[in-house]
Tab-separated table of C-alpha atoms in Angstrom:
chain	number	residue	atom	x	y	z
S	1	UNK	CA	137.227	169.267	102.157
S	2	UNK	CA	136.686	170.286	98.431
S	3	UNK	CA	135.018	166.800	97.312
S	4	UNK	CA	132.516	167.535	100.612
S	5	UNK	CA	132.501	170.726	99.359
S	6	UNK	CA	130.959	170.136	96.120
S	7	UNK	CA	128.695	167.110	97.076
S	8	UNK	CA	127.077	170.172	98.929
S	9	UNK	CA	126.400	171.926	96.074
S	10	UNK	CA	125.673	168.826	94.006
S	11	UNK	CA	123.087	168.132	96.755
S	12	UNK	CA	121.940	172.061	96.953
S	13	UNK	CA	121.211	172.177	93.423
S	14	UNK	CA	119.156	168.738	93.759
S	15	UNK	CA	117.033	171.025	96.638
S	16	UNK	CA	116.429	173.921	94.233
S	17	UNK	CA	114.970	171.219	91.397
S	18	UNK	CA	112.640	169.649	94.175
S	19	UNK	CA	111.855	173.097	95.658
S	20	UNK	CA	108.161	171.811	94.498
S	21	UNK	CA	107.970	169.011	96.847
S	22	UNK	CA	110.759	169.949	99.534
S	23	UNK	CA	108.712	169.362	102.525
S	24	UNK	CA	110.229	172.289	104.353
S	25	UNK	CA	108.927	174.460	101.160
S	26	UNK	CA	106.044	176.906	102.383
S	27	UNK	CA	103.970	175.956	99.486
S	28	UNK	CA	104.150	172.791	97.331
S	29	UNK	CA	103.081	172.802	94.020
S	30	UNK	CA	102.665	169.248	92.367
S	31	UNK	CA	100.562	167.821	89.553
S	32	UNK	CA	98.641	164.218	89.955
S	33	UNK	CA	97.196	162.526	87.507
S	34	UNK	CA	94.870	165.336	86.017
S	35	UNK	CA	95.434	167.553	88.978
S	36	UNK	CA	97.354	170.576	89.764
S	37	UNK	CA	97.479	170.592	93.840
S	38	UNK	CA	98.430	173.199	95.803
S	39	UNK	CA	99.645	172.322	99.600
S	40	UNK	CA	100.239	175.488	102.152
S	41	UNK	CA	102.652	174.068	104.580
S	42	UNK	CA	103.629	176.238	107.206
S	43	UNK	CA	101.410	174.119	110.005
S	44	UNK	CA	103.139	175.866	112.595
S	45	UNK	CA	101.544	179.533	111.229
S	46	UNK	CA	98.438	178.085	110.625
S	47	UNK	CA	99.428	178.005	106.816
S	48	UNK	CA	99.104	181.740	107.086
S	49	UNK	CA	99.883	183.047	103.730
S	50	UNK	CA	103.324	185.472	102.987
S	51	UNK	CA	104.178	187.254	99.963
S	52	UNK	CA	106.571	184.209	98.819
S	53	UNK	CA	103.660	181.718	98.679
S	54	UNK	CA	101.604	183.939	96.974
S	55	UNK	CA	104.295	184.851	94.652
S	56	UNK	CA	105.122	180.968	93.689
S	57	UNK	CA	100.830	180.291	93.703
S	58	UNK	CA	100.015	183.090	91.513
S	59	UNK	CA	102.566	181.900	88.295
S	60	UNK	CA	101.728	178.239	89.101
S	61	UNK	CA	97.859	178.623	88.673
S	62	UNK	CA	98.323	180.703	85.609
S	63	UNK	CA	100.549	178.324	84.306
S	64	UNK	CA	98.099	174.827	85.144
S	65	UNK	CA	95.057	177.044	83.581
S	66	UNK	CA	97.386	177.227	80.268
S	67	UNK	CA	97.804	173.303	80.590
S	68	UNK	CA	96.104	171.139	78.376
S	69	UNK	CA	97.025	168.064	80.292
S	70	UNK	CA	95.572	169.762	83.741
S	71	UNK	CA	91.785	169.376	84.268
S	72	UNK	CA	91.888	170.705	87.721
S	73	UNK	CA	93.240	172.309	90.616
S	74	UNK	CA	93.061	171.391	94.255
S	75	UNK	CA	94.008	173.664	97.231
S	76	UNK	CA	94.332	171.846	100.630
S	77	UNK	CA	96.447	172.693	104.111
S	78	UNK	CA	99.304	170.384	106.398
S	79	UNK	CA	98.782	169.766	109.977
S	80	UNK	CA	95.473	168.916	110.866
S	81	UNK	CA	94.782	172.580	112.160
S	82	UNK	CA	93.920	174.756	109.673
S	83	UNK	CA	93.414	175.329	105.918
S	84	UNK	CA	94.702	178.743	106.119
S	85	UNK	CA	94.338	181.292	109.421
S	86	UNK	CA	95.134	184.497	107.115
S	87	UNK	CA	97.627	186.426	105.807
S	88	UNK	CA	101.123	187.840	107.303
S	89	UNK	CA	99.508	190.541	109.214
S	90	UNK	CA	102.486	190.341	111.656
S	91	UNK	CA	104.975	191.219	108.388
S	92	UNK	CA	102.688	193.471	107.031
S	93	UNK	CA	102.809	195.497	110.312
S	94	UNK	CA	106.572	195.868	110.618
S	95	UNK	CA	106.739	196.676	107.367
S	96	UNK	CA	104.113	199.422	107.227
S	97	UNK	CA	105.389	201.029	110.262
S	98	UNK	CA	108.439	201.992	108.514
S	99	UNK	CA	106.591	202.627	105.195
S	100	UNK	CA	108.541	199.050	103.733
S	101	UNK	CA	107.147	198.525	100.158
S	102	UNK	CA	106.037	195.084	101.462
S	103	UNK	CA	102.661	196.712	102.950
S	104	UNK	CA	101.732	197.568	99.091
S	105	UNK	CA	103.231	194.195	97.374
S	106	UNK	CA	101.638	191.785	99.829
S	107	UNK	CA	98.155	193.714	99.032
S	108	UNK	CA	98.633	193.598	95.724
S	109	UNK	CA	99.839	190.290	95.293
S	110	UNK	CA	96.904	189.005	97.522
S	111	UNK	CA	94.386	190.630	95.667
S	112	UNK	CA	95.783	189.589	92.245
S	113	UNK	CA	95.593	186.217	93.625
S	114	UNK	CA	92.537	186.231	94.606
S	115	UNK	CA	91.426	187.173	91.185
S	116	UNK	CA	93.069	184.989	89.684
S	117	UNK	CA	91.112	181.913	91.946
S	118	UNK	CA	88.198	183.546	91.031
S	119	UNK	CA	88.415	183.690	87.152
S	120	UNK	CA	90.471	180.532	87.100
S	121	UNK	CA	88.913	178.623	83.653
S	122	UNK	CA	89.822	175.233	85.634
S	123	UNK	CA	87.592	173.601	87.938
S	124	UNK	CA	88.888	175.053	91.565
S	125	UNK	CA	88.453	172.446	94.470
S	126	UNK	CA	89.550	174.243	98.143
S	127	UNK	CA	89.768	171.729	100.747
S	128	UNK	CA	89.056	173.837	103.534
S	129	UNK	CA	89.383	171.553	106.423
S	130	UNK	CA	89.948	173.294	110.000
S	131	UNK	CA	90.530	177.308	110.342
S	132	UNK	CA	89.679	179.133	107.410
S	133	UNK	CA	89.946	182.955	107.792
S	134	UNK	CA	90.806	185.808	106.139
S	135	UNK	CA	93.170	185.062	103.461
S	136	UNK	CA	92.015	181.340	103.691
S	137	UNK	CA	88.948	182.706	102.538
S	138	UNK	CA	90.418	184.629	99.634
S	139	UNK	CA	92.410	181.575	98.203
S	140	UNK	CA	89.245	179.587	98.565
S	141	UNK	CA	85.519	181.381	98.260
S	142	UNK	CA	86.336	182.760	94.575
S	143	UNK	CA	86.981	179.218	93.541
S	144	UNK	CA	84.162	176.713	91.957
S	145	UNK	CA	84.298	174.048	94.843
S	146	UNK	CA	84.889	174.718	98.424
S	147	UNK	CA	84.336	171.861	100.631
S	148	UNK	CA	83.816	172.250	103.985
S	149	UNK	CA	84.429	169.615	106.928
S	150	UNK	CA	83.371	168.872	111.111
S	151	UNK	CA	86.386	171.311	111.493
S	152	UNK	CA	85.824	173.936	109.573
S	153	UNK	CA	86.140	177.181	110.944
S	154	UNK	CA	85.018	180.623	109.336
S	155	UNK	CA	85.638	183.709	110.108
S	156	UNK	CA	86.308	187.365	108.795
S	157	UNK	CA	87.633	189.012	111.957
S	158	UNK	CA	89.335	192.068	110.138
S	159	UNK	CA	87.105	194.659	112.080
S	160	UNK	CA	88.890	193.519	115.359
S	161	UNK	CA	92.447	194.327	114.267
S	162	UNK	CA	91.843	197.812	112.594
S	163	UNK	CA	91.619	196.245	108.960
S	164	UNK	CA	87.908	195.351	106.682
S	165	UNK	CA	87.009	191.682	105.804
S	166	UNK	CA	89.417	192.086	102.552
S	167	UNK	CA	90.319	189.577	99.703
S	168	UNK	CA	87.088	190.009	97.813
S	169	UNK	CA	85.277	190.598	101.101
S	170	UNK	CA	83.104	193.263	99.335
S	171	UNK	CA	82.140	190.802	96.459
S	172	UNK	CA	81.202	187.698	98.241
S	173	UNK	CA	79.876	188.534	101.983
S	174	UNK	CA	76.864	190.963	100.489
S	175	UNK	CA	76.087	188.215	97.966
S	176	UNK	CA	75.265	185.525	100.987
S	177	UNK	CA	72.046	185.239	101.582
S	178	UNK	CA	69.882	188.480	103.336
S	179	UNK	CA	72.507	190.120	105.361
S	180	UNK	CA	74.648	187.645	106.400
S	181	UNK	CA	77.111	188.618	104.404
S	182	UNK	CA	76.924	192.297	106.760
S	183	UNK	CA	76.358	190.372	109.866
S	184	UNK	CA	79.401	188.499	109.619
S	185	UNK	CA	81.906	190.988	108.424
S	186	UNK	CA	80.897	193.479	110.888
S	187	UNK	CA	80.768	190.797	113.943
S	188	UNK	CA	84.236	188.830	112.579
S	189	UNK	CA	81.394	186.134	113.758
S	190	UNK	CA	82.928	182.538	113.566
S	191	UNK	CA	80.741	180.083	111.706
S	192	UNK	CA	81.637	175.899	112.294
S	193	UNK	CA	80.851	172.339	110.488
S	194	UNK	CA	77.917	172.697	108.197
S	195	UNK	CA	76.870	176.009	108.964
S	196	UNK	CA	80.150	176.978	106.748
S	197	UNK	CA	77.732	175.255	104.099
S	198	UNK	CA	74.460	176.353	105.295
S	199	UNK	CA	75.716	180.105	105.136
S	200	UNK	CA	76.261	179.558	101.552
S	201	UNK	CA	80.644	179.949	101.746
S	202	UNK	CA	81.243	176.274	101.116
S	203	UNK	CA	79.440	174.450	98.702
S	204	UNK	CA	79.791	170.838	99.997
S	205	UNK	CA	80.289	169.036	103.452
S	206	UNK	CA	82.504	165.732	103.864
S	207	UNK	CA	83.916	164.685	106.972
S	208	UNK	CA	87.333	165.602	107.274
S	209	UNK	CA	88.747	161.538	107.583
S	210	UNK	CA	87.025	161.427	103.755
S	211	UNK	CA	89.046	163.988	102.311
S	212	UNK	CA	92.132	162.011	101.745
S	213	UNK	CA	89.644	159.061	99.423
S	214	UNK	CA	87.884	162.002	97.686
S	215	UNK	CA	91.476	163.484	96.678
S	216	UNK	CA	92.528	160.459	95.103
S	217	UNK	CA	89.448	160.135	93.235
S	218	UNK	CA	89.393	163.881	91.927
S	219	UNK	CA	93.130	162.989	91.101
S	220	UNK	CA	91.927	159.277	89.631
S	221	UNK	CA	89.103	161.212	87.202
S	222	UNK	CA	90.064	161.161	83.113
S	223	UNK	CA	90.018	164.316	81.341
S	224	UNK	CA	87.339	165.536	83.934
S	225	UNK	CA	84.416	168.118	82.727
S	226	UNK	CA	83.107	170.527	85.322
S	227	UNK	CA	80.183	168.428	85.952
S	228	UNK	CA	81.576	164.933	86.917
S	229	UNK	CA	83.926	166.783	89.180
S	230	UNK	CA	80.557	168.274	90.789
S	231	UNK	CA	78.524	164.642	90.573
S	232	UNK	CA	81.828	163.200	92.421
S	233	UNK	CA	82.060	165.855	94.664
S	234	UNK	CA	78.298	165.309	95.337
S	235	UNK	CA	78.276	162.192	96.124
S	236	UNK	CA	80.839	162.429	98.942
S	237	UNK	CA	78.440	164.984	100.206
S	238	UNK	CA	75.479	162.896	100.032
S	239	UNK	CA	76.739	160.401	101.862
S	240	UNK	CA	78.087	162.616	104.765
S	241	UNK	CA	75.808	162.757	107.815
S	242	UNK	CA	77.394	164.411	110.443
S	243	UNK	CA	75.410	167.097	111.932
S	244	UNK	CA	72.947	166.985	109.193
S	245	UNK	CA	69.525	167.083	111.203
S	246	UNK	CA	70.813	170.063	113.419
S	247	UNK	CA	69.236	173.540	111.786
S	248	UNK	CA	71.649	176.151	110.800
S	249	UNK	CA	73.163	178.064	113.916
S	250	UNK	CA	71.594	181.702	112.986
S	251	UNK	CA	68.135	180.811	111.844
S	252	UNK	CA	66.369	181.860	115.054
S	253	UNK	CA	68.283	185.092	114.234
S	254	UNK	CA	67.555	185.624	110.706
S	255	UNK	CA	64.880	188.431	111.044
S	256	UNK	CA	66.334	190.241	113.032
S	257	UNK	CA	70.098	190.068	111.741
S	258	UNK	CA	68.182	191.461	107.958
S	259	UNK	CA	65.896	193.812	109.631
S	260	UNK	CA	69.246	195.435	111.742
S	261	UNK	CA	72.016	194.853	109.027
S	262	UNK	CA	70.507	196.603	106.270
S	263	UNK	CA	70.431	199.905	108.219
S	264	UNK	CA	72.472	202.541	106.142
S	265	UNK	CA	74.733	203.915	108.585
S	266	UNK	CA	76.918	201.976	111.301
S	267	UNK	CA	75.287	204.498	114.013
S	268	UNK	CA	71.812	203.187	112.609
S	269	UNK	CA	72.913	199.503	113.513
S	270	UNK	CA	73.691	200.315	116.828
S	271	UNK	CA	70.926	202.192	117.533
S	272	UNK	CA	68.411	199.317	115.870
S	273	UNK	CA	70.546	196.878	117.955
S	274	UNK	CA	69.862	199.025	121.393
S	275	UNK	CA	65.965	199.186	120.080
S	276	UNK	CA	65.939	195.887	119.564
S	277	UNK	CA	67.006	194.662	123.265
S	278	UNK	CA	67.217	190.977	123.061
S	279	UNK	CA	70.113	188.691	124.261
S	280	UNK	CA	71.115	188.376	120.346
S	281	UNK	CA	71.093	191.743	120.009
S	282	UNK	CA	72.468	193.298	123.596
S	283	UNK	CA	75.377	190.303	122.466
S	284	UNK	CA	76.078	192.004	119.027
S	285	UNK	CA	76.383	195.211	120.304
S	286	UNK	CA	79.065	194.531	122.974
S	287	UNK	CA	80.992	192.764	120.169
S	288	UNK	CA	80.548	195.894	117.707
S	289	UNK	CA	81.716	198.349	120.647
S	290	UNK	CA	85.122	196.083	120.970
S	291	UNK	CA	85.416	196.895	117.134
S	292	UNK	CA	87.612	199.833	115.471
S	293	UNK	CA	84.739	202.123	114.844
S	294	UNK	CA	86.862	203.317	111.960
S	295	UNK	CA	87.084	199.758	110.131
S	296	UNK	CA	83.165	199.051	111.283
S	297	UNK	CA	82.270	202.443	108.919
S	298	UNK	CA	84.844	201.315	105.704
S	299	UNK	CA	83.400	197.877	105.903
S	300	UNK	CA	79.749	198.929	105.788
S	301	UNK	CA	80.662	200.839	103.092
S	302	UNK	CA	82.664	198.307	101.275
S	303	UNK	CA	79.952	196.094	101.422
S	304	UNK	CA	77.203	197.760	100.401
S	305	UNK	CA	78.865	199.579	97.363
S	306	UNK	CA	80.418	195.664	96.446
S	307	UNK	CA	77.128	194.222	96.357
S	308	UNK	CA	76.503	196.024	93.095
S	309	UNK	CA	80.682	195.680	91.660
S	310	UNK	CA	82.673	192.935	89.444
S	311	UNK	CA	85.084	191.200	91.549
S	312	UNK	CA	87.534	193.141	89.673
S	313	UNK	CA	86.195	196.447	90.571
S	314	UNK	CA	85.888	195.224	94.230
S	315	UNK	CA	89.200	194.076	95.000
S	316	UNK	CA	90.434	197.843	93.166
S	317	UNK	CA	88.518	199.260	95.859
S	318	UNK	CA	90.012	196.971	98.573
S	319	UNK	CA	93.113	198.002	97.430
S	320	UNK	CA	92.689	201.127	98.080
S	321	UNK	CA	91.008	200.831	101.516
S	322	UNK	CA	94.157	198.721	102.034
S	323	UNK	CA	96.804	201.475	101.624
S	324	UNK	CA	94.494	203.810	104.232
S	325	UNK	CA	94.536	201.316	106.940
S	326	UNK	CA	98.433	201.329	106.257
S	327	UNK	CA	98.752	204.984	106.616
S	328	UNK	CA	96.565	204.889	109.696
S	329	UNK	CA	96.229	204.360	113.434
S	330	UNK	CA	93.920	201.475	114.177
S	331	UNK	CA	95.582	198.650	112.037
S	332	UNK	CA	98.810	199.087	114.223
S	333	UNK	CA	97.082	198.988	117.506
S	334	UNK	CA	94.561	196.444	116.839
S	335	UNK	CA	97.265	193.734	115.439
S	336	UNK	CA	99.180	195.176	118.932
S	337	UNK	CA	95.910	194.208	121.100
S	338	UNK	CA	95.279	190.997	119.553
S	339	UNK	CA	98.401	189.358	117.979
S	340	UNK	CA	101.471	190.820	119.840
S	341	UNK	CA	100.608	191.656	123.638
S	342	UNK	CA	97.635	190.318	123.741
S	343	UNK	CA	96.125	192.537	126.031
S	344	UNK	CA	92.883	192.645	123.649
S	345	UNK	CA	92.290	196.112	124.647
S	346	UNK	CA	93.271	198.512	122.196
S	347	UNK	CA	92.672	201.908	121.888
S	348	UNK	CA	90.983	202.745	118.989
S	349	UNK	CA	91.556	206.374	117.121
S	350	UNK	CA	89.008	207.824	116.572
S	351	UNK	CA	87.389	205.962	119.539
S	352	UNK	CA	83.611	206.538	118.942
S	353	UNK	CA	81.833	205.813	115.509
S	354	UNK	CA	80.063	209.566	115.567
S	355	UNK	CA	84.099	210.844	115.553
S	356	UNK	CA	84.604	208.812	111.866
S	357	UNK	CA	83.558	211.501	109.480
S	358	UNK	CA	81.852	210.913	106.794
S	359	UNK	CA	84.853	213.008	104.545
S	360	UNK	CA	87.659	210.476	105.978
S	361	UNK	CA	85.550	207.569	105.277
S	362	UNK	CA	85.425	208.940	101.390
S	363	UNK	CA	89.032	209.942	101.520
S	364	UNK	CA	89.741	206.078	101.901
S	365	UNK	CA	87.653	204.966	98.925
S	366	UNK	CA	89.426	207.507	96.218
S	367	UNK	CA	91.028	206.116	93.382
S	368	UNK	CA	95.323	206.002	94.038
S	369	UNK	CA	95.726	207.204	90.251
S	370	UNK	CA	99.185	205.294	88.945
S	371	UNK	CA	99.242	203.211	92.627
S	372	UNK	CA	96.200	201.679	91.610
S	373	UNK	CA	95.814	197.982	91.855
S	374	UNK	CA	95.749	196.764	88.121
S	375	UNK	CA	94.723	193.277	87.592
């Protein structure tokens, strides 16, 4: 018994050195070559991230920047499915319902990560093969390289659960081109294939059968500069075809989605959407009444103040915005509607966007003194 005994903790230690590479781990963390890579593996969530991964990505990307012998850093997802579907809204809710100090770490942690992607000194490569949402988007869009694949799928659907397209949302969706940026965080529209490119979130387009070749060639590449990790990375691209004659899904829409989304007030968008009349427009409407009126008028907001802030500055103010969904109504019953019953009809609180005042809307954006986020 004792002998068995001990080869189990012989063999237990053993696990706790290959934590890295355990293939049960959440996260793996190994360096190639010249490569740090990154794996999310919980296929079975999506890769959704939790505070643990984010707690063992954070360090390890700090650390790889640090690293002389690392030239790069690749982020990629297991199972076929998804890069990453989000964060752990499901343990963010339990915990913020009984005011568990996870609902502040995980933001913080998240956004700190997200910062750190986007000021990373390394050349960044996200793989972002299959769903890519939310906190996908965060470990990815701040990055250098994202490529894109047939199966990518984009979204920002925060508005739909109670929440605002977070994780540097307010930096990077107002910076796409016209107001695309507004049109997609306000929709939680899903973009596929190269129109992930053609909207300007990824930066290349492979197929997603080329990815495994083009990893083993970033990985192959001595002491890499910036640029031949681009020219490589570009000539995958070039030689991609799929889709490439078909014209970018929202062109026909482009006039109108700038003339309506750069409206000032969410009640101006509606109306302008109701003026408007057309099939595009009579469609974005219904999809705007299903939102939470409160989250449409803190993303607007969020938006158009980010277009003008540092990522830094941006992701303070997401913070904050954070800790008000957390103390309020909507978050709980939208994650209700859509993630736990299902029903997809929640009842939103207040329920019209004329009942959001224009004082609780400010309350949301004011600074959280010693609470807030420091980067």
């Amino acid at each position: 018994r004792l002998k068995a005994l001990n080869r189990l903790q012989v063999i237990l230690q053993h696990l706790k050195m290959s934590k890295q590479t355990d293939s049960t781990a959440e996260v793996l963390l190994e360096k190639k070559g010249g490569a740090g890579i990154i794996t999310l593996n919980r296929p079975k969530a999506l890769n959704a991230l939790n505070l643990s991964m984010i707690q063992q990505i954070f360090p390890q990307i700090k650390t790889w920047e640090q690293d002389p012998e690392t030239f790069l850093i690749i982020i990629k997802g297991t199972g076929g499915k998804a890069f990453c579907a989000g964060g752990d809204i499901r343990a963010i809710t339990e915990a913020g319902k009984v005011g568990d100090k996870l609902s502040q770490d995980f933001f913080r942690g998240e956004y700190r990560l997200n910062n750190a992607v986007g000021t990373c000194k390394k050349p960044y490569v996200a793989l972002i093969d299959g769903i890519t949402m939310g906190g996908g988007v965060g470990v990815s869009i701040h990055g250098h390289f994202r490529v894109a694949t047939e199966k990518t799928v984009f979204a920002m659907p925060e508005t739909a659960i109670g929440l605002f397209p977070d994780v540097g949302g307010g930096y990077f969706l107002p910076r796409l081109s016209g107001k695309i940026g507004y049109y997609l965080a306000l929709t939680g529209c899903r973009l596929k294939g190269r129109d992930v490119l053609k909207a300007g979130i990824a930066t290349h387009f492979v197929e997603s059968e080329k990815l495994p070749a083009l990893e083993k060639d970033l990985i192959a590449l001595k002491s890499p500069s910036k640029e031949k990790i681009a020219d490589l990375l570009n000539s995958y691209h070039m030689k991609c075809t799929v889709d490439q004659e078909k014209e970018f899904v929202l062109d026909e829409h482009m006039e109108k989605i700038n003339s309506i989304f750069s409206a000032n007030s969410m009640e101006e968008i509606v109306k302008k959407l109701k003026q408007d009349g057309s099939p595009f427009a009579m469609k974005q409407l219904e999809t705007i009444n299903k939102m939470s009126p409160t989250s449409l008028k803190l993303t607007l907001r969020q938006l158009r103040e980010g277009a003008s802030m540092s990522l830094q500055d941006v992701l303070r103010m997401e913070y904050r915005l954070s800790q008000a969904c957390m103390k309020g109504h909507d978050f709980y019953e939208g994650v209700r509607a859509v993630l736990i019953d299902k029903d997809q009809s929640p009842k939103w609180k207040p329920a019209a966007l004329e009942e959001v005042s224009d004082e609780f809307v400010d309350n949301c954006f004011k600074p959280l003194g010693n609470d807030d986020l420091k980067l």
